[in-house]
Amino acid sequence: MKKLIVILSVLFSSVLWADGTAGVAAAKEWLKIVDSGEYAASWQKTDSFFKSQLPQANWDAALKQMRTPLGVVVSRTELSSKEYSALPGVPDGDYLVVQFQTNFQHKKSSTETLTMSKSSGNWLPVGYFIK
């Protein structure tokens, strides 16, 4: 019985790790779209909750205001990723908060925080912040 519990624990943690890894990969792919300046495409690839909260025109304007002065991405390194089942201001579900240490051309040592949701079955962004 003890062996079975250990095996199940390993299998369960492996599934969680693989799912989180998929979420981080999805976050990186989405950031590439933003990095290339394809803001409309980045909005299209967000979760429906995100779209319901922020019209595309507002998203485009916010990113132009926020990202353009920073310049191009020089480097980006994952700092952390953590899964949640509940976060403030969004319905309960599967979430992954990923933080990156990002150096932009005109701003060094920024922290990008990307919140991903799996409500649609795929990891999609519901929040993006730069500090």
PDB file of C-alpha atoms in Angstrom:
ATOM      1  CA  MET A   1       0.000   0.000   0.000  1.00  0.00           C
ATOM      2  CA  LYS A   2       2.827   2.373   0.872  1.00  0.00           C
ATOM      3  CA  LYS A   3       4.431   1.718  -2.550  1.00  0.00           C
ATOM      4  CA  LEU A   4       1.148   2.486  -4.295  1.00  0.00           C
ATOM      5  CA  ILE A   5       0.839   5.832  -2.498  1.00  0.00           C
ATOM      6  CA  VAL A   6       4.408   6.769  -3.450  1.00  0.00           C
ATOM      7  CA  ILE A   7       3.828   5.780  -7.081  1.00  0.00           C
ATOM      8  CA  LEU A   8       0.565   7.741  -7.255  1.00  0.00           C
ATOM      9  CA  SER A   9       2.238  10.755  -5.659  1.00  0.00           C
ATOM     10  CA  VAL A  10       5.044  10.679  -8.215  1.00  0.00           C
ATOM     11  CA  LEU A  11       2.604  10.293 -11.101  1.00  0.00           C
ATOM     12  CA  PHE A  12       0.376  13.106  -9.842  1.00  0.00           C
ATOM     13  CA  SER A  13       3.278  15.504  -9.310  1.00  0.00           C
ATOM     14  CA  SER A  14       4.649  14.621 -12.761  1.00  0.00           C
ATOM     15  CA  VAL A  15       1.312  15.497 -14.356  1.00  0.00           C
ATOM     16  CA  LEU A  16       1.197  18.826 -12.493  1.00  0.00           C
ATOM     17  CA  TRP A  17       4.775  19.621 -13.474  1.00  0.00           C
ATOM     18  CA  ALA A  18       4.109  18.782 -17.134  1.00  0.00           C
ATOM     19  CA  ASP A  19       0.977  20.946 -17.140  1.00  0.00           C
ATOM     20  CA  GLY A  20       2.866  23.879 -15.587  1.00  0.00           C
ATOM     21  CA  THR A  21       5.646  23.413 -18.119  1.00  0.00           C
ATOM     22  CA  ALA A  22       3.071  23.605 -20.937  1.00  0.00           C
ATOM     23  CA  GLY A  23       1.732  26.803 -19.380  1.00  0.00           C
ATOM     24  CA  VAL A  24       5.188  28.382 -19.250  1.00  0.00           C
ATOM     25  CA  ALA A  25       5.800  27.378 -22.882  1.00  0.00           C
ATOM     26  CA  ALA A  26       2.474  28.975 -23.867  1.00  0.00           C
ATOM     27  CA  ALA A  27       3.427  32.136 -21.956  1.00  0.00           C
ATOM     28  CA  LYS A  28       6.751  32.370 -23.793  1.00  0.00           C
ATOM     29  CA  GLU A  29       5.066  31.880 -27.170  1.00  0.00           C
ATOM     30  CA  TRP A  30       2.521  34.597 -26.397  1.00  0.00           C
ATOM     31  CA  LEU A  31       5.272  36.988 -25.293  1.00  0.00           C
ATOM     32  CA  LYS A  32       7.006  36.466 -28.655  1.00  0.00           C
ATOM     33  CA  ILE A  33       3.847  37.782 -30.337  1.00  0.00           C
ATOM     34  CA  VAL A  34       3.861  40.858 -28.088  1.00  0.00           C
ATOM     35  CA  ASP A  35       7.620  41.313 -28.619  1.00  0.00           C
ATOM     36  CA  SER A  36       7.088  41.380 -32.390  1.00  0.00           C
ATOM     37  CA  GLY A  37       4.581  44.238 -32.012  1.00  0.00           C
ATOM     38  CA  GLU A  38       1.622  42.146 -33.153  1.00  0.00           C
ATOM     39  CA  TYR A  39      -0.666  43.535 -30.475  1.00  0.00           C
ATOM     40  CA  ALA A  40      -3.941  42.675 -32.231  1.00  0.00           C
ATOM     41  CA  ALA A  41      -2.765  39.066 -32.643  1.00  0.00           C
ATOM     42  CA  SER A  42      -1.751  38.949 -28.976  1.00  0.00           C
ATOM     43  CA  TRP A  43      -5.260  40.073 -27.965  1.00  0.00           C
ATOM     44  CA  GLN A  44      -6.778  37.372 -30.186  1.00  0.00           C
ATOM     45  CA  LYS A  45      -4.727  34.758 -28.316  1.00  0.00           C
ATOM     46  CA  THR A  46      -5.983  35.718 -24.851  1.00  0.00           C
ATOM     47  CA  ASP A  47      -8.608  34.021 -22.699  1.00  0.00           C
ATOM     48  CA  SER A  48     -12.256  35.009 -23.243  1.00  0.00           C
ATOM     49  CA  PHE A  49     -12.328  36.526 -19.739  1.00  0.00           C
ATOM     50  CA  PHE A  50      -9.482  38.877 -20.730  1.00  0.00           C
ATOM     51  CA  LYS A  51     -11.316  39.869 -23.927  1.00  0.00           C
ATOM     52  CA  SER A  52     -14.511  40.555 -21.978  1.00  0.00           C
ATOM     53  CA  GLN A  53     -12.645  42.928 -19.668  1.00  0.00           C
ATOM     54  CA  LEU A  54     -10.533  44.827 -22.208  1.00  0.00           C
ATOM     55  CA  PRO A  55     -11.550  45.731 -25.769  1.00  0.00           C
ATOM     56  CA  GLN A  56      -8.913  45.152 -28.439  1.00  0.00           C
ATOM     57  CA  ALA A  57      -8.496  48.870 -29.199  1.00  0.00           C
ATOM     58  CA  ASN A  58      -7.733  49.579 -25.523  1.00  0.00           C
ATOM     59  CA  TRP A  59      -5.256  46.664 -25.431  1.00  0.00           C
ATOM     60  CA  ASP A  60      -3.459  47.948 -28.518  1.00  0.00           C
ATOM     61  CA  ALA A  61      -3.243  51.468 -27.083  1.00  0.00           C
ATOM     62  CA  ALA A  62      -2.031  50.225 -23.678  1.00  0.00           C
ATOM     63  CA  LEU A  63       0.700  48.068 -25.190  1.00  0.00           C
ATOM     64  CA  LYS A  64       1.882  50.838 -27.531  1.00  0.00           C
ATOM     65  CA  GLN A  65       2.107  53.185 -24.555  1.00  0.00           C
ATOM     66  CA  MET A  66       3.791  50.612 -22.290  1.00  0.00           C
ATOM     67  CA  ARG A  67       6.065  48.612 -24.591  1.00  0.00           C
ATOM     68  CA  THR A  68       7.229  51.055 -27.277  1.00  0.00           C
ATOM     69  CA  PRO A  69       9.358  53.213 -24.926  1.00  0.00           C
ATOM     70  CA  LEU A  70      11.074  50.076 -23.564  1.00  0.00           C
ATOM     71  CA  GLY A  71      12.571  49.090 -26.913  1.00  0.00           C
ATOM     72  CA  VAL A  72      13.337  45.534 -27.957  1.00  0.00           C
ATOM     73  CA  VAL A  73      13.787  42.633 -25.574  1.00  0.00           C
ATOM     74  CA  VAL A  74      17.484  41.997 -24.958  1.00  0.00           C
ATOM     75  CA  SER A  75      16.996  38.997 -22.654  1.00  0.00           C
ATOM     76  CA  ARG A  76      14.238  37.222 -20.761  1.00  0.00           C
ATOM     77  CA  THR A  77      14.723  34.619 -18.004  1.00  0.00           C
ATOM     78  CA  GLU A  78      12.012  32.773 -16.132  1.00  0.00           C
ATOM     79  CA  LEU A  79      12.073  33.688 -12.443  1.00  0.00           C
ATOM     80  CA  SER A  80       9.153  31.611 -11.176  1.00  0.00           C
ATOM     81  CA  SER A  81       5.911  29.905 -12.017  1.00  0.00           C
ATOM     82  CA  LYS A  82       3.195  28.940  -9.585  1.00  0.00           C
ATOM     83  CA  GLU A  83      -0.188  27.301 -10.074  1.00  0.00           C
ATOM     84  CA  TYR A  84      -3.357  28.555  -8.374  1.00  0.00           C
ATOM     85  CA  SER A  85      -6.985  27.466  -8.282  1.00  0.00           C
ATOM     86  CA  ALA A  86      -8.240  30.898  -7.191  1.00  0.00           C
ATOM     87  CA  LEU A  87      -7.017  34.447  -7.767  1.00  0.00           C
ATOM     88  CA  PRO A  88      -8.595  37.817  -6.909  1.00  0.00           C
ATOM     89  CA  GLY A  89     -10.927  39.246  -9.539  1.00  0.00           C
ATOM     90  CA  VAL A  90     -11.284  36.135 -11.707  1.00  0.00           C
ATOM     91  CA  PRO A  91     -13.498  33.049 -11.511  1.00  0.00           C
ATOM     92  CA  ASP A  92     -12.003  30.007  -9.755  1.00  0.00           C
ATOM     93  CA  GLY A  93     -10.131  27.732 -12.145  1.00  0.00           C
ATOM     94  CA  ASP A  94      -6.664  26.620 -13.208  1.00  0.00           C
ATOM     95  CA  TYR A  95      -4.182  29.490 -13.250  1.00  0.00           C
ATOM     96  CA  LEU A  96      -0.452  29.786 -13.663  1.00  0.00           C
ATOM     97  CA  VAL A  97       1.405  32.951 -12.691  1.00  0.00           C
ATOM     98  CA  VAL A  98       4.744  33.188 -14.480  1.00  0.00           C
ATOM     99  CA  GLN A  99       7.348  35.851 -13.762  1.00  0.00           C
ATOM    100  CA  PHE A 100      10.256  36.729 -16.015  1.00  0.00           C
ATOM    101  CA  GLN A 101      13.316  38.885 -15.452  1.00  0.00           C
ATOM    102  CA  THR A 102      13.420  40.897 -18.667  1.00  0.00           C
ATOM    103  CA  ASN A 103      16.010  43.331 -19.932  1.00  0.00           C
ATOM    104  CA  PHE A 104      14.691  45.719 -22.549  1.00  0.00           C
ATOM    105  CA  GLN A 105      16.787  47.958 -24.734  1.00  0.00           C
ATOM    106  CA  HIS A 106      15.835  51.043 -22.688  1.00  0.00           C
ATOM    107  CA  LYS A 107      14.959  49.489 -19.317  1.00  0.00           C
ATOM    108  CA  LYS A 108      17.073  46.942 -17.538  1.00  0.00           C
ATOM    109  CA  SER A 109      15.897  44.528 -14.858  1.00  0.00           C
ATOM    110  CA  SER A 110      12.166  44.628 -15.441  1.00  0.00           C
ATOM    111  CA  THR A 111       9.817  41.995 -14.064  1.00  0.00           C
ATOM    112  CA  GLU A 112       7.127  40.760 -16.414  1.00  0.00           C
ATOM    113  CA  THR A 113       4.234  38.912 -14.791  1.00  0.00           C
ATOM    114  CA  LEU A 114       1.951  36.876 -17.003  1.00  0.00           C
ATOM    115  CA  THR A 115      -1.131  35.167 -15.578  1.00  0.00           C
ATOM    116  CA  MET A 116      -2.321  32.228 -17.648  1.00  0.00           C
ATOM    117  CA  SER A 117      -5.717  30.495 -17.452  1.00  0.00           C
ATOM    118  CA  LYS A 118      -6.671  27.038 -18.629  1.00  0.00           C
ATOM    119  CA  SER A 119     -10.439  27.653 -18.624  1.00  0.00           C
ATOM    120  CA  SER A 120     -10.649  27.073 -22.388  1.00  0.00           C
ATOM    121  CA  GLY A 121      -8.629  23.856 -22.207  1.00  0.00           C
ATOM    122  CA  ASN A 122      -5.453  25.633 -23.359  1.00  0.00           C
ATOM    123  CA  TRP A 123      -3.203  27.967 -21.406  1.00  0.00           C
ATOM    124  CA  LEU A 124      -4.154  31.515 -22.435  1.00  0.00           C
ATOM    125  CA  PRO A 125      -3.270  34.892 -20.877  1.00  0.00           C
ATOM    126  CA  VAL A 126      -5.670  36.700 -18.548  1.00  0.00           C
ATOM    127  CA  GLY A 127      -3.192  39.280 -17.258  1.00  0.00           C
ATOM    128  CA  TYR A 128       0.108  40.915 -18.228  1.00  0.00           C
ATOM    129  CA  PHE A 129       2.093  43.420 -16.182  1.00  0.00           C
ATOM    130  CA  ILE A 130       5.566  44.974 -16.359  1.00  0.00           C
ATOM    131  CA  LYS A 131       7.261  46.400 -13.292  1.00  0.00           C
TER     132      LYS A 131
END
